[in-house]
mmCIF file of C-alpha atoms in Angstrom:
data_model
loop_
_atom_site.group_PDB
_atom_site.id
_atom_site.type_symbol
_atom_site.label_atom_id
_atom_site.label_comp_id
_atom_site.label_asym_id
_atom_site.label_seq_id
_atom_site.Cartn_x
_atom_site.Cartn_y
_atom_site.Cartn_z
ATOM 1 C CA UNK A 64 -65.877 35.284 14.450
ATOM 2 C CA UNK A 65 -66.651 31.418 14.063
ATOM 3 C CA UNK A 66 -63.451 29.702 14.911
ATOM 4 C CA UNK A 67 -63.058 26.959 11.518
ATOM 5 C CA UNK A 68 -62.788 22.981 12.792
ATOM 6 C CA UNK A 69 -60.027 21.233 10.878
ATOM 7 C CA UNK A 70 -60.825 18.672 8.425
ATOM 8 C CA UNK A 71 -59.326 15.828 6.991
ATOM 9 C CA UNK A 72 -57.106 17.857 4.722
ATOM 10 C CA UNK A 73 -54.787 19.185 7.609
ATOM 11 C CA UNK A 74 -53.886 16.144 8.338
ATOM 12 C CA UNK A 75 -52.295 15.380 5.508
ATOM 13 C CA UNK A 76 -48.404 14.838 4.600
ATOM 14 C CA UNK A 77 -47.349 17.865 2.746
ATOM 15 C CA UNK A 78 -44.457 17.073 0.233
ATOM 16 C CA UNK A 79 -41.046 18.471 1.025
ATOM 17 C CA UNK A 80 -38.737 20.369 -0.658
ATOM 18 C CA UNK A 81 -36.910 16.706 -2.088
ATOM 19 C CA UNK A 82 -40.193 15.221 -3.146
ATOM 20 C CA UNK A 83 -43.011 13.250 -1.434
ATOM 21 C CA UNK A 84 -41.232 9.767 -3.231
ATOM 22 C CA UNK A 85 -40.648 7.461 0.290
ATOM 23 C CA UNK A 86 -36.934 6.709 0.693
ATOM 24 C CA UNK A 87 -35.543 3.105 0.533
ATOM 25 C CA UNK A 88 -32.780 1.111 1.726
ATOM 26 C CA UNK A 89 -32.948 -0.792 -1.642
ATOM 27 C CA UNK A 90 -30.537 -0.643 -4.417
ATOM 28 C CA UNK A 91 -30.187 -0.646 -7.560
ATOM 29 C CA UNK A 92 -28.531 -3.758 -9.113
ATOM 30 C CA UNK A 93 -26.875 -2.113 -11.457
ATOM 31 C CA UNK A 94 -26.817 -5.368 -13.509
ATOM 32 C CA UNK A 95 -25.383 -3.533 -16.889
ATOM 33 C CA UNK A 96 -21.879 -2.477 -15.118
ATOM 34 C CA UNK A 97 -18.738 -3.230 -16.354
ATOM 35 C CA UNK A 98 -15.245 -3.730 -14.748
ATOM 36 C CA UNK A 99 -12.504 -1.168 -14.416
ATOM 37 C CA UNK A 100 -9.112 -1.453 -13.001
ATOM 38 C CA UNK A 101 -8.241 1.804 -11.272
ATOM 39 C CA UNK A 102 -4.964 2.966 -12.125
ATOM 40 C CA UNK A 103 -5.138 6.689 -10.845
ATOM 41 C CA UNK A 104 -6.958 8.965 -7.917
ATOM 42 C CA UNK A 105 -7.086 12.615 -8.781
ATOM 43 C CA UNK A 106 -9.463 14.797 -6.456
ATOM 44 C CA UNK A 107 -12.181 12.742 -7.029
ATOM 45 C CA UNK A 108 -11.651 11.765 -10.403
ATOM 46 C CA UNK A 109 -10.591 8.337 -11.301
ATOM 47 C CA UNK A 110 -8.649 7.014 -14.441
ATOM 48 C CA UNK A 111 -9.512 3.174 -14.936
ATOM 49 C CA UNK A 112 -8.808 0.368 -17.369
ATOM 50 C CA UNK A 113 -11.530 -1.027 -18.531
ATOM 51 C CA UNK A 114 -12.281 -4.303 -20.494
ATOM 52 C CA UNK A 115 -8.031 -4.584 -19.894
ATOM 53 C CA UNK A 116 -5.936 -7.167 -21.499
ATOM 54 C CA UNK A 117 -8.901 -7.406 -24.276
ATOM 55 C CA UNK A 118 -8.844 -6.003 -27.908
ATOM 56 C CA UNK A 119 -11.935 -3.419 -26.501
ATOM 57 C CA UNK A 120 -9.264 -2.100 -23.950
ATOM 58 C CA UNK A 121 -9.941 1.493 -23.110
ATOM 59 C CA UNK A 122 -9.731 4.345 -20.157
ATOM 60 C CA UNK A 123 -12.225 5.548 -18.393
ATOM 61 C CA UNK A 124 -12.976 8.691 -16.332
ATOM 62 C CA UNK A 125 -15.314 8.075 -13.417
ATOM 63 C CA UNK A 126 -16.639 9.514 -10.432
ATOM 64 C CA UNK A 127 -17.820 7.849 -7.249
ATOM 65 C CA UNK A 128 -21.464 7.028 -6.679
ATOM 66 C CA UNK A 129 -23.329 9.065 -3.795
ATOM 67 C CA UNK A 130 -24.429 5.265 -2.122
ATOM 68 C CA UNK A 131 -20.625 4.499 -1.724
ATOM 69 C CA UNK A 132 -20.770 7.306 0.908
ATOM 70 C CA UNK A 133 -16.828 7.977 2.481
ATOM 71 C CA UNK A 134 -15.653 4.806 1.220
ATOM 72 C CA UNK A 135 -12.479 4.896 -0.045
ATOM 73 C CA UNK A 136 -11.080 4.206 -3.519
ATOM 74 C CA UNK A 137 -7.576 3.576 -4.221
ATOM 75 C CA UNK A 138 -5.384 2.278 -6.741
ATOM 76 C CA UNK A 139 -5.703 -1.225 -8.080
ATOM 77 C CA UNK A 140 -9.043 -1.754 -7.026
ATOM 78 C CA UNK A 141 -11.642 -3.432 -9.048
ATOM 79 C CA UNK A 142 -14.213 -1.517 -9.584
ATOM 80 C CA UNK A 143 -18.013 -1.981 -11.031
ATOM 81 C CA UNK A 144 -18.879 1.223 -13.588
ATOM 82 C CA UNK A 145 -22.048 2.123 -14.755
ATOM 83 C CA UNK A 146 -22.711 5.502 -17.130
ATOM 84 C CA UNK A 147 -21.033 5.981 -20.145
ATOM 85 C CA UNK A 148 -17.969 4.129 -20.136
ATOM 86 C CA UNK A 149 -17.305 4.384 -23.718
ATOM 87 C CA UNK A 150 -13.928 5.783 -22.436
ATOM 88 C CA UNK A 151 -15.022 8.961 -25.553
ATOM 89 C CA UNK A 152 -13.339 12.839 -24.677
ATOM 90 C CA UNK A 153 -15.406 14.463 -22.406
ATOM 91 C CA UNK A 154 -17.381 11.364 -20.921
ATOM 92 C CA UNK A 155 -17.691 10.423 -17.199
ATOM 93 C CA UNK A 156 -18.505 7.152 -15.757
ATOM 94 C CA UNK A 157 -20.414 6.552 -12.474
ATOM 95 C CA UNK A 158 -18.352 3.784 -9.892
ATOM 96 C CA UNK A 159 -21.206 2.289 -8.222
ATOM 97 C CA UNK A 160 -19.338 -0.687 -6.129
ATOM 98 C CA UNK A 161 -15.711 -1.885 -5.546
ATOM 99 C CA UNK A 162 -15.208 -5.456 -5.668
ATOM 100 C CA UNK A 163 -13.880 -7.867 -2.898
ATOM 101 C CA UNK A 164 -10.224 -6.995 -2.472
ATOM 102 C CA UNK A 165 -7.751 -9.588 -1.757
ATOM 103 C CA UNK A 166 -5.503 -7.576 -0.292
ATOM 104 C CA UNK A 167 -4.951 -4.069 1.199
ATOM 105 C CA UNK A 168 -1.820 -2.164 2.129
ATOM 106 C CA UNK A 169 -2.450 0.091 5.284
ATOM 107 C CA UNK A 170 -0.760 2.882 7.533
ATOM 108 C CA UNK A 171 -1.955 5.058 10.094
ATOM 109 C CA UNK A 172 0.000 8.073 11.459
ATOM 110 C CA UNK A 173 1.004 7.283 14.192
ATOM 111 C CA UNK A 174 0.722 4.179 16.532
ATOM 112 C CA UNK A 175 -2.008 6.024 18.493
ATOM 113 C CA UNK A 176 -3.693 7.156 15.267
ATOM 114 C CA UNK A 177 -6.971 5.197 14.717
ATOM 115 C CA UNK A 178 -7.636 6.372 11.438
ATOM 116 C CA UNK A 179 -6.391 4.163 8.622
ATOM 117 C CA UNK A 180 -4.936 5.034 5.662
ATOM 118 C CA UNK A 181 -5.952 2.792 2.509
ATOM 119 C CA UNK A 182 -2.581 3.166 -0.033
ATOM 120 C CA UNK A 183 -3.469 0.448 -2.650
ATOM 121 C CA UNK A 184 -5.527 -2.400 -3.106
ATOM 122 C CA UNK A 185 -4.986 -5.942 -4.685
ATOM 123 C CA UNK A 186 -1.413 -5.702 -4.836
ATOM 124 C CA UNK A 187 0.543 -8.731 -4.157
ATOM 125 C CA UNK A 188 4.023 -7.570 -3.674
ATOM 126 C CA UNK A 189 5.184 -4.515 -1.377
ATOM 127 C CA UNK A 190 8.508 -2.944 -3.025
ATOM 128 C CA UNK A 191 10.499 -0.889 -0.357
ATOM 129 C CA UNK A 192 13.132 1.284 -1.952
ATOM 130 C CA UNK A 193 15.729 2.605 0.163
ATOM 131 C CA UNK A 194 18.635 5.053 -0.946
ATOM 132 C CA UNK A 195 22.163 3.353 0.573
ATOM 133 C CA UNK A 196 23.042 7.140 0.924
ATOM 134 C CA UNK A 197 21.656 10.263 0.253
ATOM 135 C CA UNK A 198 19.502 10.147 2.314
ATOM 136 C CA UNK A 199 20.942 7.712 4.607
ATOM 137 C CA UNK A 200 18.594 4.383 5.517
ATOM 138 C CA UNK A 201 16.265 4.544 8.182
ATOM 139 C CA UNK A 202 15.926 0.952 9.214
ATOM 140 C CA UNK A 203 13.067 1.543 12.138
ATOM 141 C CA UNK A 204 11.184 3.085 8.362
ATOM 142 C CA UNK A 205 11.996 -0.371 6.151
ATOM 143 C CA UNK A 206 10.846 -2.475 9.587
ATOM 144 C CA UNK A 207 7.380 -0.877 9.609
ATOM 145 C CA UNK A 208 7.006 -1.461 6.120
ATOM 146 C CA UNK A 209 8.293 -5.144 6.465
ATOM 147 C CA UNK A 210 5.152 -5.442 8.861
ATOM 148 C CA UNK A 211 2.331 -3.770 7.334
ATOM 149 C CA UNK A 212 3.323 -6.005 4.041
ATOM 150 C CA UNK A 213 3.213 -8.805 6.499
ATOM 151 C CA UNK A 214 -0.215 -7.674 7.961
ATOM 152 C CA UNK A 215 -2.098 -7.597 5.039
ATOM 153 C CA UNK A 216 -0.499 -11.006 3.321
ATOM 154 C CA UNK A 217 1.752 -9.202 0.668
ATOM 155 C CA UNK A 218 5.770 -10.380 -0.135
ATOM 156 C CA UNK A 219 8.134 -7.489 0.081
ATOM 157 C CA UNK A 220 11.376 -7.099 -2.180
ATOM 158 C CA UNK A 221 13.887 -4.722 -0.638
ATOM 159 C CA UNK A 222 15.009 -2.420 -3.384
ATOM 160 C CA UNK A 223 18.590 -0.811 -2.210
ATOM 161 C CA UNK A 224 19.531 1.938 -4.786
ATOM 162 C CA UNK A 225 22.744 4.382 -4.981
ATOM 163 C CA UNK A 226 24.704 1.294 -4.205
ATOM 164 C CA UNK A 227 27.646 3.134 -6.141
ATOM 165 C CA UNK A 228 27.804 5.427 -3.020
ATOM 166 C CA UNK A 229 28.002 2.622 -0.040
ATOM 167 C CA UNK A 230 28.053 -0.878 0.600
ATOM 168 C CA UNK A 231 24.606 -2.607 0.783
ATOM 169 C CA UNK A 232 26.111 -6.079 2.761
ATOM 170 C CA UNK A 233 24.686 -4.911 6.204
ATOM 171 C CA UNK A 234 21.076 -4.012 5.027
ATOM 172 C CA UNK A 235 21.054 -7.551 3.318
ATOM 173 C CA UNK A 236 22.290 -9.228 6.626
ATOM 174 C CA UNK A 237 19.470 -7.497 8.346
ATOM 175 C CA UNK A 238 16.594 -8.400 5.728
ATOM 176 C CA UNK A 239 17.371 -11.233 4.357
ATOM 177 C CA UNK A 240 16.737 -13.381 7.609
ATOM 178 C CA UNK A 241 13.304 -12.281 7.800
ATOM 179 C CA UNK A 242 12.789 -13.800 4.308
ATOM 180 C CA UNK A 243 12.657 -10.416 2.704
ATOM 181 C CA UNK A 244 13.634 -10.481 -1.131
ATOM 182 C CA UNK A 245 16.547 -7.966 -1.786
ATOM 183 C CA UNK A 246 18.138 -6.370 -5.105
ATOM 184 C CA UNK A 247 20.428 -3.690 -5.583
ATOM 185 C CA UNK A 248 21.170 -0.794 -8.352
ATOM 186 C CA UNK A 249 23.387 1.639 -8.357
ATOM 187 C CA UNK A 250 23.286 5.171 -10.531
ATOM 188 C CA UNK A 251 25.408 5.637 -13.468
ATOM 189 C CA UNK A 252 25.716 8.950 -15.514
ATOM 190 C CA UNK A 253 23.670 9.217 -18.724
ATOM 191 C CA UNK A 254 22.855 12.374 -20.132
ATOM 192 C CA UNK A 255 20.299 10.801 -22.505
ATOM 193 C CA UNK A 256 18.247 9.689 -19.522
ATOM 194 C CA UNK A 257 15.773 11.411 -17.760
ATOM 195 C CA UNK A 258 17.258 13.525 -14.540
ATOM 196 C CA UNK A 259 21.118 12.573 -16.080
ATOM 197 C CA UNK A 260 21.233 8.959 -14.460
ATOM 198 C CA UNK A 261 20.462 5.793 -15.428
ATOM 199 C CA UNK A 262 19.656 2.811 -13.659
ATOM 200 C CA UNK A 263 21.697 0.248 -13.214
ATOM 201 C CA UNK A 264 20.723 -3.294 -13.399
ATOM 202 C CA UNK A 265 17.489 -2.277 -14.371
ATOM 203 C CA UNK A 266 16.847 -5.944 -15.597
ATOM 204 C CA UNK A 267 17.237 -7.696 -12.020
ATOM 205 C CA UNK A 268 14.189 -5.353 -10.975
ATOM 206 C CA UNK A 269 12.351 -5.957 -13.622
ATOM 207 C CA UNK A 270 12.231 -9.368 -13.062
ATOM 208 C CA UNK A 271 11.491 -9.514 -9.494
ATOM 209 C CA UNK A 272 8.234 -7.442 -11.055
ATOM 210 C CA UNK A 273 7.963 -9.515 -13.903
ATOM 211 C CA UNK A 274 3.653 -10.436 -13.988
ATOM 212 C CA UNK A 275 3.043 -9.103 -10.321
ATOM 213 C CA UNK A 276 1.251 -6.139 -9.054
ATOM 214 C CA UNK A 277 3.858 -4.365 -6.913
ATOM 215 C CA UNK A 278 3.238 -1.424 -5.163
ATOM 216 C CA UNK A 279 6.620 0.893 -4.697
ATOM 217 C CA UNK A 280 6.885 2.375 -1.540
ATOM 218 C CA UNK A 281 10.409 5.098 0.491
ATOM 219 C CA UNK A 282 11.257 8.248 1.865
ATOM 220 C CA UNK A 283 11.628 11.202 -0.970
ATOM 221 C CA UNK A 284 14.770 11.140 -2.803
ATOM 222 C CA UNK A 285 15.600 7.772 -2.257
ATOM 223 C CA UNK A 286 15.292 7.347 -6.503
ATOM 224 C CA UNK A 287 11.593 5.614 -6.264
ATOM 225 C CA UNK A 288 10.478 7.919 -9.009
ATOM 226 C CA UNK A 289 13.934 7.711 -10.847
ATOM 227 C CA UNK A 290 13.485 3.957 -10.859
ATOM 228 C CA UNK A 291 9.884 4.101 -12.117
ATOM 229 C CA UNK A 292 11.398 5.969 -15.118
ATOM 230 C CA UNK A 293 13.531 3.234 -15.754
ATOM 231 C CA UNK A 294 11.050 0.398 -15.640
ATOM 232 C CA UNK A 295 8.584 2.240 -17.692
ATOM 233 C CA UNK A 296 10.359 4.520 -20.186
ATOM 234 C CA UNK A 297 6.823 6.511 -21.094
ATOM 235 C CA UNK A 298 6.003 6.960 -17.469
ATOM 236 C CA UNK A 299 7.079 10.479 -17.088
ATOM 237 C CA UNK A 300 7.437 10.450 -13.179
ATOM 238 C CA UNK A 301 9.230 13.518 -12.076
ATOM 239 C CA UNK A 302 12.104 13.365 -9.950
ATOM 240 C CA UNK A 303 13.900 15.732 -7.453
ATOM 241 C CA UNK A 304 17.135 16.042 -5.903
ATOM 242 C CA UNK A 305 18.320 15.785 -2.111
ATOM 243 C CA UNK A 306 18.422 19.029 -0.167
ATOM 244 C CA UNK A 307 22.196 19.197 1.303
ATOM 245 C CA UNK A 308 21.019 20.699 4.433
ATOM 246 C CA UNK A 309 18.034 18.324 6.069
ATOM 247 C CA UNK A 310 19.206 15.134 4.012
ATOM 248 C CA UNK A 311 15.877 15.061 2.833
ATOM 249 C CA UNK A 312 14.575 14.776 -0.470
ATOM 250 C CA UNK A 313 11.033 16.929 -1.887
ATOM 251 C CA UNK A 314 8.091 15.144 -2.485
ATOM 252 C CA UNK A 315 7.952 15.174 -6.279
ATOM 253 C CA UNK A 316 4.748 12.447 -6.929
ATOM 254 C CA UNK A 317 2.024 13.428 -5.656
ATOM 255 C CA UNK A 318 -0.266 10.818 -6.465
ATOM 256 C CA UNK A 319 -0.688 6.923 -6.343
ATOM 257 C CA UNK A 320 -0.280 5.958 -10.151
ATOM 258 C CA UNK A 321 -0.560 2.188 -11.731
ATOM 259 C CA UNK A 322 1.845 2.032 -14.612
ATOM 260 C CA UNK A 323 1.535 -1.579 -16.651
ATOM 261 C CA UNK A 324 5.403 -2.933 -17.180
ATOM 262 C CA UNK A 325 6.261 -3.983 -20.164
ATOM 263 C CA UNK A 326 6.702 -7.585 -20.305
ATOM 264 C CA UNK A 327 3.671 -8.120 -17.942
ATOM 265 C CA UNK A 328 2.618 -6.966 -14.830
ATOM 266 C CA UNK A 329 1.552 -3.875 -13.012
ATOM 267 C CA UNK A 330 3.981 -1.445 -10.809
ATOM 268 C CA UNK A 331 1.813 0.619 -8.616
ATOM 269 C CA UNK A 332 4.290 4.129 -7.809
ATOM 270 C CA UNK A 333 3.159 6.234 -4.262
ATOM 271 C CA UNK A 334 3.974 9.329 -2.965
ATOM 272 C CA UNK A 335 6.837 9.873 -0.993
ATOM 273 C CA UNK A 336 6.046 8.744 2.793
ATOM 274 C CA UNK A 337 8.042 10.329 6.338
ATOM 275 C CA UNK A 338 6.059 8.271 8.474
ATOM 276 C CA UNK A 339 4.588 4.733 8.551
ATOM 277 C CA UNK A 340 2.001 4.167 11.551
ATOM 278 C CA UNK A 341 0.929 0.361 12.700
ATOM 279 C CA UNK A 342 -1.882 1.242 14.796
ATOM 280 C CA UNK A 343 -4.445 -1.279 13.078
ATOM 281 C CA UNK A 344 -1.607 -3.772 13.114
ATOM 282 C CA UNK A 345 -2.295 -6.693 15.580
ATOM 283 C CA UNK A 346 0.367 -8.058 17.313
ATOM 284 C CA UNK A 347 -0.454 -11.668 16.648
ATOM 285 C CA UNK A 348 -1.223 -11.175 13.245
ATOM 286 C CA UNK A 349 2.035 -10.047 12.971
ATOM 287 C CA UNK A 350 3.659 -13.615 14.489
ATOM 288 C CA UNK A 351 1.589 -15.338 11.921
ATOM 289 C CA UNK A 352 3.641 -14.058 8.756
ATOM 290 C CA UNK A 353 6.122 -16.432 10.013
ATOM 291 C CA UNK A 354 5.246 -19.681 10.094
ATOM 292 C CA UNK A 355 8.504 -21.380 11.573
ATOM 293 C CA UNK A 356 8.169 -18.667 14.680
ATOM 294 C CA UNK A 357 4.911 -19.196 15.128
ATOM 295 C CA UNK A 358 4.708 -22.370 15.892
ATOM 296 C CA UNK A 359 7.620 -22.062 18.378
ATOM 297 C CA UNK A 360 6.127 -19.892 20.039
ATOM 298 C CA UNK A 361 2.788 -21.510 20.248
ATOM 299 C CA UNK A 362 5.055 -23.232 23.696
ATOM 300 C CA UNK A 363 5.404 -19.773 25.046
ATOM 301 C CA UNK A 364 3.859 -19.029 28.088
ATOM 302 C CA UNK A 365 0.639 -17.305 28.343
ATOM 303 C CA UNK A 366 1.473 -13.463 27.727
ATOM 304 C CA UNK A 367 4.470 -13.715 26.597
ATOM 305 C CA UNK A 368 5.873 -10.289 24.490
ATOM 306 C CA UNK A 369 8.359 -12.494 22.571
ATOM 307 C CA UNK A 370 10.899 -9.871 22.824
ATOM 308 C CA UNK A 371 14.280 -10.068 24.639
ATOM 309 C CA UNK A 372 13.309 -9.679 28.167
ATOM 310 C CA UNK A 373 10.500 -11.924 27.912
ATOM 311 C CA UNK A 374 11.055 -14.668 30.377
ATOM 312 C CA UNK A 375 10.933 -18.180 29.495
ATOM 313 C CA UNK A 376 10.508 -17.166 26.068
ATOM 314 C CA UNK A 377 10.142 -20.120 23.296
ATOM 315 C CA UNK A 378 12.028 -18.547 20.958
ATOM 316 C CA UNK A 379 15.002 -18.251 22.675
ATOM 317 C CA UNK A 380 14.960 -22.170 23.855
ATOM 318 C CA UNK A 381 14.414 -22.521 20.211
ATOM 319 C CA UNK A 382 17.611 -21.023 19.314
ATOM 320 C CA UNK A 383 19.718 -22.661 21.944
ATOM 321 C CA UNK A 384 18.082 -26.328 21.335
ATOM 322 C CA UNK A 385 20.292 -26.544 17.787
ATOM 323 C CA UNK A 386 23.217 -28.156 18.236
ATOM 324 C CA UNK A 387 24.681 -27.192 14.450
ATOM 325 C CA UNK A 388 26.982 -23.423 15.194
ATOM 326 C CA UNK A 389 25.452 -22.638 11.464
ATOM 327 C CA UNK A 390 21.903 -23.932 11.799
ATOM 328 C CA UNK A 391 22.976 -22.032 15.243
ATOM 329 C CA UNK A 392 23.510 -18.688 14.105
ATOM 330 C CA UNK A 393 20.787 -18.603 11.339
ATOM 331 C CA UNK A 394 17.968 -19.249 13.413
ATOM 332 C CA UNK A 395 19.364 -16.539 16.209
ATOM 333 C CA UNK A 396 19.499 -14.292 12.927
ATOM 334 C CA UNK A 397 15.805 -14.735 12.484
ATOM 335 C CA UNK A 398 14.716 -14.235 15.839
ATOM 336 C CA UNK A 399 16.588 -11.101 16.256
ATOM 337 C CA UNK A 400 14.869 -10.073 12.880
ATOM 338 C CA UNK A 401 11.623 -10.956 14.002
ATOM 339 C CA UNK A 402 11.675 -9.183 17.058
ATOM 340 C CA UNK A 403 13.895 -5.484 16.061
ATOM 341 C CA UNK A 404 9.951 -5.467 13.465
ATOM 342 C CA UNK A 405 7.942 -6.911 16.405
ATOM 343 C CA UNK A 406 9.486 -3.457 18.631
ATOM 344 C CA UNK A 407 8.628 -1.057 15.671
ATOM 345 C CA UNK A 408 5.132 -2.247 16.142
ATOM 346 C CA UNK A 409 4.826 -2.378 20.136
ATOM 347 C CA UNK A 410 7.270 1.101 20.478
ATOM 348 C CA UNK A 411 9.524 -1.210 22.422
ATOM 349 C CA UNK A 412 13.160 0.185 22.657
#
């Protein structure tokens, strides 16, 4: 049998099973999007604000584009949407980019963890509520907040609730000289308020909110969820009780919400957290939230840890060179402050 010669058509490309189209690195412009304002993540589904602020205000269901591959989306980022974003029943949008963030709250963890965790985006304010009892405070917890917030260029305001069950004086003394904001409620029974308490002042809160976007951030059962309530009557958060035997309250959000404030501004309510890892933190990054520190120590000697057994350390000349007892004691205060943080960063003891 005559054995056939191949021609020129076995040599050609066959199409696969995707098409024969050639792929391309190009994208679309997507010149016709429109901005949204995420204000919820809920498995892969994501509620935004669009046109906000505007008489055309509306929200928006979305999904993530296939180009934006594994990155993240999180509360209170810009977004760009493209699809129908009519904000109509039954419509979904399509989030094709996220704009340039100008700031984001991390965690990892663990210290050794290299993964990050994005919480929010574009918030300017970190809120850290802490329970004065029940559960008791966990400084080492409020210190690695106090950093992160530092890390990524937001303010923090120390929130210290249940104040009608202990004294909040020594948390003050211990936040205060690392120029962290602090205000204080305390519970008060109400049986016309959601979960039987109300919050008490809920005014002094609300105006260290007042036209900020704050993201809230504690332990479960510390009354984050309790306070949210409080701030925005229609928010609905559900809230959970301490259990008496681990001193540990149930994780009763579940999801990173933005809820606007009435008045103006934006409060921005996470789940409960148990751990808060600094791996991405850098440890001179960290030195540069504080200006007056930092350029002490800019006469430290090369290496130097800046903690207490660091010899020849700038900081502590620093302390000793004022010859006022108050000026004195203030900037000892600081220091002290500045380095109990800098050890919940390095794992120093």
């Amino acid at each position: 049998m005559a054995r056939r010669v191949p021609d020129e058509s076995d040599f050609r490309a066959r199409p696969g099973k995707r098409g024969s189209r050639p792929r391309t690195k190009q994208r679309p412009e997507h010149a016709d999007a429109v901005t949204g304002f995420v204000t919820g993540v809920d498995r892969g589904r994501y509620t935004l604000l669009v046109d906000d602020g505007t008489g055309d205000e509306r929200t928006v269901v979305a999904m993530k584009a296939r180009e934006l591959g594994r990155t993240r989306v999180v509360c209170g980022d810009r977004v760009d949407v493209v699809g129908d974003a009519t904000g109509d029943a039954g419509t979904l949008g399509r989030i094709v980019r996220i704009q340039e963030r100008s700031s984001v709250l991390r965690r990892t963890a663990d210290d050794t963890d290299p993964y990050e965790r994005v919480i929010v985006a574009n918030a300017d304010q970190l809120v850290v509520v802490t329970a004065l009892a029940e559960p008791e405070p966990r400084t080492r917890m409020i210190d690695r907040c106090v950093v992160a917030a530092y890390d990524a260029g937001m303010d923090v305001l120390l929130c210290l609730t249940k104040a009608d069950l202990a004294d909040p004086a020594p948390l003050r003394a211990l936040y205060e000289p690392l120029g962290v904001s602090v205000v204080v409620t305390r519970r008060a029974p109400d049986e016309h308020a959601r979960g039987g308490w109300a919050i008490e002042p809920v005014d002094a809160v609300r105006d260290a909110l007042a036209d900020r976007t704050s993201v809230l951030v504690g332990h479960s059962g510390v009354g984050k969820s309790t306070l949210v309530n409080a701030l925005v009557p229609d928010a609905g958060r559900a809230t959970g009780v301490v259990n008496d035997v681990t001193g540990r309250g149930r994780h009763t959000s579940t999801s990173a919400v933005a809820l606007r404030l009435p008045g103006g501004g934006w409060v921005i309510d996470t789940p409960g957290v148990r751990s808060f890892g600094l791996a991405h933190v850098e440890v001179g990054h960290l030195l540069h939230a504080f200006d007056d520190l930092d350029a002490v120590a800019a006469d430290c000697p090369r290496g130097c840890t800046h903690l207490d057994d660091a010899p020849d350390c700038a900081l502590d000349d620093w302390v000793a060179a004022s010859s006022d007892e108050t000026e004195r004691a203030a900037r000892a205060a600081r220091v002290e402050s500045f380095r109990r943080v800098l050890s919940s960063r390095t794992g120093a003891a």
